[in-house]
mmCIF file of C-alpha atoms in Angstrom:
data_model
loop_
_atom_site.group_PDB
_atom_site.id
_atom_site.type_symbol
_atom_site.label_atom_id
_atom_site.label_comp_id
_atom_site.label_asym_id
_atom_site.label_seq_id
_atom_site.Cartn_x
_atom_site.Cartn_y
_atom_site.Cartn_z
ATOM 1 C CA UNK B 974 5.776 14.651 6.521
ATOM 2 C CA UNK B 975 3.310 11.852 7.161
ATOM 3 C CA UNK B 976 0.069 12.874 5.462
ATOM 4 C CA UNK B 977 -1.740 9.724 6.580
ATOM 5 C CA UNK B 978 -1.239 8.674 10.183
ATOM 6 C CA UNK B 979 -2.143 5.560 12.072
ATOM 7 C CA UNK B 980 -1.140 6.405 15.604
ATOM 8 C CA UNK B 981 -1.798 2.989 17.138
ATOM 9 C CA UNK B 982 0.878 0.516 16.055
ATOM 10 C CA UNK B 983 -1.008 -2.379 17.612
ATOM 11 C CA UNK B 984 -4.378 -3.377 19.006
ATOM 12 C CA UNK B 985 -5.609 -6.489 20.807
ATOM 13 C CA UNK B 986 -9.292 -7.430 20.940
ATOM 14 C CA UNK B 987 -11.239 -10.425 22.225
ATOM 15 C CA UNK B 988 -12.961 -12.603 19.674
ATOM 16 C CA UNK B 989 -16.555 -11.503 19.150
ATOM 17 C CA UNK B 990 -15.936 -7.933 20.281
ATOM 18 C CA UNK B 991 -15.615 -4.843 18.114
ATOM 19 C CA UNK B 992 -12.261 -3.781 16.661
ATOM 20 C CA UNK B 993 -11.841 -0.083 15.895
ATOM 21 C CA UNK B 994 -8.861 1.014 13.861
ATOM 22 C CA UNK B 995 -8.221 4.717 13.400
ATOM 23 C CA UNK B 996 -6.581 6.839 10.755
ATOM 24 C CA UNK B 997 -5.985 10.578 10.487
ATOM 25 C CA UNK B 998 -4.998 12.598 7.450
ATOM 26 C CA UNK B 999 -3.764 16.121 6.940
ATOM 27 C CA UNK B 1000 -4.390 16.866 3.264
ATOM 28 C CA UNK B 1001 -7.863 18.303 2.647
ATOM 29 C CA UNK B 1002 -7.526 17.427 -1.050
ATOM 30 C CA UNK B 1003 -7.853 13.714 -0.291
ATOM 31 C CA UNK B 1004 -11.244 12.480 -1.471
ATOM 32 C CA UNK B 1005 -10.979 8.709 -1.562
ATOM 33 C CA UNK B 1006 -9.928 6.433 1.243
ATOM 34 C CA UNK B 1007 -9.159 2.742 1.367
ATOM 35 C CA UNK B 1008 -8.361 0.096 3.934
ATOM 36 C CA UNK B 1009 -6.036 -2.790 3.169
ATOM 37 C CA UNK B 1010 -5.323 -5.915 5.193
ATOM 38 C CA UNK B 1011 -1.936 -7.595 5.165
ATOM 39 C CA UNK B 1012 -0.999 -11.050 6.391
ATOM 40 C CA UNK B 1013 2.674 -11.970 6.964
ATOM 41 C CA UNK B 1014 4.606 -12.799 3.788
ATOM 42 C CA UNK B 1015 1.719 -11.634 1.598
ATOM 43 C CA UNK B 1016 0.910 -8.431 -0.193
ATOM 44 C CA UNK B 1017 -1.779 -6.066 1.098
ATOM 45 C CA UNK B 1018 -5.286 -6.911 -0.067
ATOM 46 C CA UNK B 1019 -8.112 -4.459 -0.522
ATOM 47 C CA UNK B 1020 -10.745 -4.491 2.198
ATOM 48 C CA UNK B 1021 -13.106 -1.548 1.860
ATOM 49 C CA UNK B 1022 -13.146 2.017 0.566
ATOM 50 C CA UNK B 1023 -15.090 5.228 0.990
ATOM 51 C CA UNK B 1024 -15.506 8.326 -1.117
ATOM 52 C CA UNK B 1025 -15.562 11.764 0.473
ATOM 53 C CA UNK B 1026 -19.182 12.238 -0.587
ATOM 54 C CA UNK B 1027 -20.157 9.607 1.966
ATOM 55 C CA UNK B 1028 -19.639 9.344 5.691
ATOM 56 C CA UNK B 1029 -20.154 5.597 6.019
ATOM 57 C CA UNK B 1030 -19.665 2.485 3.945
ATOM 58 C CA UNK B 1031 -20.505 -1.014 5.065
ATOM 59 C CA UNK B 1032 -19.502 -4.437 3.762
ATOM 60 C CA UNK B 1033 -20.483 -7.362 5.926
ATOM 61 C CA UNK B 1034 -18.602 -7.203 9.207
ATOM 62 C CA UNK B 1035 -16.556 -4.209 8.049
ATOM 63 C CA UNK B 1036 -17.697 -0.585 8.227
ATOM 64 C CA UNK B 1037 -15.643 2.491 7.444
ATOM 65 C CA UNK B 1038 -16.614 5.874 8.855
ATOM 66 C CA UNK B 1039 -15.345 9.166 7.502
ATOM 67 C CA UNK B 1040 -15.367 12.455 9.420
ATOM 68 C CA UNK B 1041 -14.204 15.055 6.945
ATOM 69 C CA UNK B 1042 -14.223 17.969 9.345
ATOM 70 C CA UNK B 1043 -11.925 16.088 11.699
ATOM 71 C CA UNK B 1044 -9.936 14.542 8.838
ATOM 72 C CA UNK B 1045 -10.429 11.186 10.473
ATOM 73 C CA UNK B 1046 -11.561 7.778 9.361
ATOM 74 C CA UNK B 1047 -12.065 4.582 11.235
ATOM 75 C CA UNK B 1048 -12.577 0.921 10.409
ATOM 76 C CA UNK B 1049 -14.966 -1.081 12.559
ATOM 77 C CA UNK B 1050 -14.902 -4.873 12.535
ATOM 78 C CA UNK B 1051 -17.879 -6.528 14.210
ATOM 79 C CA UNK B 1052 -17.686 -9.225 15.395
ATOM 80 C CA UNK B 1053 -13.926 -9.675 15.378
ATOM 81 C CA UNK B 1054 -12.603 -13.113 14.466
ATOM 82 C CA UNK B 1055 -9.142 -14.672 14.949
ATOM 83 C CA UNK B 1056 -8.723 -14.691 11.148
ATOM 84 C CA UNK B 1057 -8.893 -10.898 11.221
ATOM 85 C CA UNK B 1058 -5.500 -10.808 12.917
ATOM 86 C CA UNK B 1059 -3.318 -8.915 10.452
ATOM 87 C CA UNK B 1060 -1.790 -5.519 9.779
ATOM 88 C CA UNK B 1061 -4.283 -2.937 8.548
ATOM 89 C CA UNK B 1062 -3.237 -0.016 6.397
ATOM 90 C CA UNK B 1063 -5.334 3.000 5.568
ATOM 91 C CA UNK B 1064 -4.636 4.885 2.360
ATOM 92 C CA UNK B 1065 -5.789 8.150 0.817
ATOM 93 C CA UNK B 1066 -5.934 9.513 -2.680
ATOM 94 C CA UNK B 1067 -6.678 12.964 -4.040
ATOM 95 C CA UNK B 1068 -8.875 13.924 -6.953
ATOM 96 C CA UNK B 1069 -6.880 14.147 -10.127
ATOM 97 C CA UNK B 1070 -3.847 12.435 -8.681
ATOM 98 C CA UNK B 1071 -2.757 8.853 -8.904
ATOM 99 C CA UNK B 1072 -0.730 8.931 -5.731
ATOM 100 C CA UNK B 1073 -2.041 6.684 -2.976
ATOM 101 C CA UNK B 1074 -0.554 7.642 0.387
ATOM 102 C CA UNK B 1075 -0.489 4.886 2.986
ATOM 103 C CA UNK B 1076 -0.258 5.027 6.748
ATOM 104 C CA UNK B 1077 2.248 3.036 8.776
ATOM 105 C CA UNK B 1078 -0.249 0.320 9.654
ATOM 106 C CA UNK B 1079 -1.899 -1.069 12.792
ATOM 107 C CA UNK B 1080 -1.301 -4.653 13.850
ATOM 108 C CA UNK B 1081 -4.572 -6.188 15.026
ATOM 109 C CA UNK B 1082 -4.558 -9.293 17.169
ATOM 110 C CA UNK B 1083 -7.881 -10.990 17.836
ATOM 111 C CA UNK B 1084 -7.654 -13.256 20.842
ATOM 112 C CA UNK B 1085 -9.655 -16.496 20.853
ATOM 113 C CA UNK H 579 -6.391 -14.213 -13.016
ATOM 114 C CA UNK H 580 -2.847 -14.765 -11.726
ATOM 115 C CA UNK H 581 -2.679 -11.439 -9.938
ATOM 116 C CA UNK H 582 0.405 -9.263 -9.732
ATOM 117 C CA UNK H 583 3.518 -11.435 -9.906
ATOM 118 C CA UNK H 584 6.781 -10.367 -8.334
ATOM 119 C CA UNK H 585 10.172 -12.045 -8.416
ATOM 120 C CA UNK H 586 12.244 -12.982 -6.616
ATOM 121 C CA UNK H 587 10.336 -13.496 -3.332
ATOM 122 C CA UNK H 588 13.552 -13.157 -1.362
ATOM 123 C CA UNK H 589 16.860 -11.572 -2.281
ATOM 124 C CA UNK H 590 19.977 -11.557 -0.145
ATOM 125 C CA UNK H 591 22.925 -9.641 -1.475
ATOM 126 C CA UNK H 592 26.053 -7.904 -0.348
ATOM 127 C CA UNK H 593 26.505 -4.184 -0.088
ATOM 128 C CA UNK H 594 27.587 -2.681 -3.398
ATOM 129 C CA UNK H 595 25.941 -5.305 -5.566
ATOM 130 C CA UNK H 596 23.265 -4.552 -8.135
ATOM 131 C CA UNK H 597 19.755 -5.755 -7.343
ATOM 132 C CA UNK H 598 16.913 -6.086 -9.831
ATOM 133 C CA UNK H 599 13.334 -6.667 -8.743
ATOM 134 C CA UNK H 600 10.729 -7.710 -11.272
ATOM 135 C CA UNK H 601 7.004 -7.260 -11.602
ATOM 136 C CA UNK H 602 4.295 -8.501 -13.945
ATOM 137 C CA UNK H 603 1.082 -6.507 -13.479
ATOM 138 C CA UNK H 604 -2.418 -7.833 -13.982
ATOM 139 C CA UNK H 605 -3.271 -8.039 -17.661
ATOM 140 C CA UNK H 606 -5.332 -5.034 -18.771
ATOM 141 C CA UNK H 607 -4.200 -2.776 -15.960
ATOM 142 C CA UNK H 608 -2.721 0.516 -17.129
ATOM 143 C CA UNK H 609 -1.156 1.772 -13.906
ATOM 144 C CA UNK H 610 1.768 0.322 -11.992
ATOM 145 C CA UNK H 611 3.209 1.353 -8.648
ATOM 146 C CA UNK H 612 6.359 0.390 -6.733
ATOM 147 C CA UNK H 613 6.129 0.655 -2.936
ATOM 148 C CA UNK H 614 8.624 -0.022 -0.179
ATOM 149 C CA UNK H 615 7.514 -1.176 3.259
ATOM 150 C CA UNK H 616 9.530 -0.292 6.356
ATOM 151 C CA UNK H 617 8.596 -0.263 10.010
ATOM 152 C CA UNK H 618 9.175 3.452 10.375
ATOM 153 C CA UNK H 619 7.490 4.730 7.232
ATOM 154 C CA UNK H 620 4.943 2.049 6.403
ATOM 155 C CA UNK H 621 4.231 1.751 2.682
ATOM 156 C CA UNK H 622 6.146 4.414 0.768
ATOM 157 C CA UNK H 623 5.381 5.084 -2.882
ATOM 158 C CA UNK H 624 8.589 5.011 -4.899
ATOM 159 C CA UNK H 625 7.372 5.474 -8.459
ATOM 160 C CA UNK H 626 4.174 5.402 -10.483
ATOM 161 C CA UNK H 627 3.737 4.466 -14.158
ATOM 162 C CA UNK H 628 0.672 5.136 -16.289
ATOM 163 C CA UNK H 629 0.466 3.461 -19.694
ATOM 164 C CA UNK H 630 4.139 2.451 -19.302
ATOM 165 C CA UNK H 631 5.278 6.049 -18.797
ATOM 166 C CA UNK H 632 6.811 7.137 -15.474
ATOM 167 C CA UNK H 633 4.534 9.855 -14.105
ATOM 168 C CA UNK H 634 5.857 10.447 -10.617
ATOM 169 C CA UNK H 635 9.235 9.275 -9.333
ATOM 170 C CA UNK H 636 9.476 11.756 -6.490
ATOM 171 C CA UNK H 637 9.542 8.911 -3.986
ATOM 172 C CA UNK H 638 12.662 7.305 -5.390
ATOM 173 C CA UNK H 639 15.135 7.796 -2.559
ATOM 174 C CA UNK H 640 18.339 8.335 -4.519
ATOM 175 C CA UNK H 641 19.952 8.067 -7.903
ATOM 176 C CA UNK H 642 20.920 4.548 -6.948
ATOM 177 C CA UNK H 643 17.295 3.592 -7.580
ATOM 178 C CA UNK H 644 15.870 3.320 -11.085
ATOM 179 C CA UNK H 645 12.720 1.805 -12.543
ATOM 180 C CA UNK H 646 11.623 0.889 -16.031
ATOM 181 C CA UNK H 647 8.486 -0.332 -17.705
ATOM 182 C CA UNK H 648 9.429 -1.424 -21.237
ATOM 183 C CA UNK H 649 5.957 -2.780 -21.952
ATOM 184 C CA UNK H 650 2.525 -3.172 -20.365
ATOM 185 C CA UNK H 651 3.339 -6.535 -18.842
ATOM 186 C CA UNK H 652 6.719 -5.995 -17.203
ATOM 187 C CA UNK H 653 8.504 -3.592 -14.898
ATOM 188 C CA UNK H 654 11.812 -3.607 -13.053
ATOM 189 C CA UNK H 655 13.154 -1.761 -10.042
ATOM 190 C CA UNK H 656 16.938 -1.649 -9.898
ATOM 191 C CA UNK H 657 19.213 -0.625 -7.044
ATOM 192 C CA UNK H 658 22.857 -0.041 -7.944
ATOM 193 C CA UNK H 659 24.861 -0.065 -5.772
ATOM 194 C CA UNK H 660 22.793 -1.548 -2.948
ATOM 195 C CA UNK H 661 23.288 -0.516 0.683
ATOM 196 C CA UNK H 662 22.178 -2.141 3.969
ATOM 197 C CA UNK H 663 19.588 0.621 4.525
ATOM 198 C CA UNK H 664 17.813 -0.526 1.363
ATOM 199 C CA UNK H 665 16.762 -3.681 3.199
ATOM 200 C CA UNK H 666 12.957 -3.749 3.157
ATOM 201 C CA UNK H 667 10.005 -5.413 1.473
ATOM 202 C CA UNK H 668 9.347 -4.024 -1.990
ATOM 203 C CA UNK H 669 5.833 -4.296 -3.395
ATOM 204 C CA UNK H 670 4.558 -3.830 -6.884
ATOM 205 C CA UNK H 671 0.889 -2.929 -7.389
ATOM 206 C CA UNK H 672 -1.279 -2.384 -10.433
ATOM 207 C CA UNK H 673 -4.700 -0.967 -11.201
ATOM 208 C CA UNK H 674 -6.938 0.044 -14.062
ATOM 209 C CA UNK H 675 -7.510 3.786 -14.076
ATOM 210 C CA UNK H 676 -9.174 4.831 -17.304
ATOM 211 C CA UNK H 677 -9.983 8.386 -16.325
ATOM 212 C CA UNK H 678 -7.983 9.092 -13.200
ATOM 213 C CA UNK H 679 -7.714 7.887 -9.656
ATOM 214 C CA UNK H 680 -10.143 6.334 -7.197
ATOM 215 C CA UNK H 681 -9.511 2.759 -8.220
ATOM 216 C CA UNK H 682 -8.189 0.142 -5.839
ATOM 217 C CA UNK H 683 -4.689 -1.211 -6.142
ATOM 218 C CA UNK H 684 -3.829 -4.883 -6.430
ATOM 219 C CA UNK H 685 -0.559 -5.821 -4.780
ATOM 220 C CA UNK H 686 1.933 -8.564 -5.475
ATOM 221 C CA UNK H 687 3.381 -10.711 -2.701
ATOM 222 C CA UNK H 688 6.468 -8.553 -2.431
ATOM 223 C CA UNK H 689 10.231 -9.071 -2.538
ATOM 224 C CA UNK H 690 12.025 -9.278 0.794
ATOM 225 C CA UNK H 691 15.403 -7.635 0.179
ATOM 226 C CA UNK H 692 18.291 -8.038 2.599
ATOM 227 C CA UNK H 693 21.516 -6.187 1.899
ATOM 228 C CA UNK H 694 24.373 -7.389 4.087
#
């Protein structure tokens, strides 16, 4: 039972355009969400997070949007750069638990 | 800060052999996680330690898998006997969680395990 789903295994975007990566979750107890970026042969690195008390969090070119009623979050990258090419994982965590559930990842390719 | 250190980076072994993966978490972190990455399931949580105590091992696939954390600076994940379907990248992650969750995880570079 996949509680965190990333339904797009891959995405290609032109440099300078917006990249939108999506994530859906099923557990209404999740209250903290994170995005991680992973380059080949490296471990995932933290990118941005959002608490369920917010619906948007912004950090430079990266913005995460949370729609609690739809149990959906998205990561926007504007403008996209070739160095953003990587696998992006979303993760969710529930209040009072230490278990971070990750999605299967979306491979983003930014074309120069 | 050296980050989370995992060894070995690559391990190739034959079916039936014992495999031990090692992890040194970031100094001062009190939580340690072992994850396995596969194409089909993404990053799966295998086991979670808090203050060196295993809290949740529900993700450990079988009795062939075991994990220990003898002290705050070292953890091992052992597979005995190993099988080809265990081939994956295994990640260790740590974090500081003084009062509960909602803290980001820091990952090591992973161990690429191939069981022939």
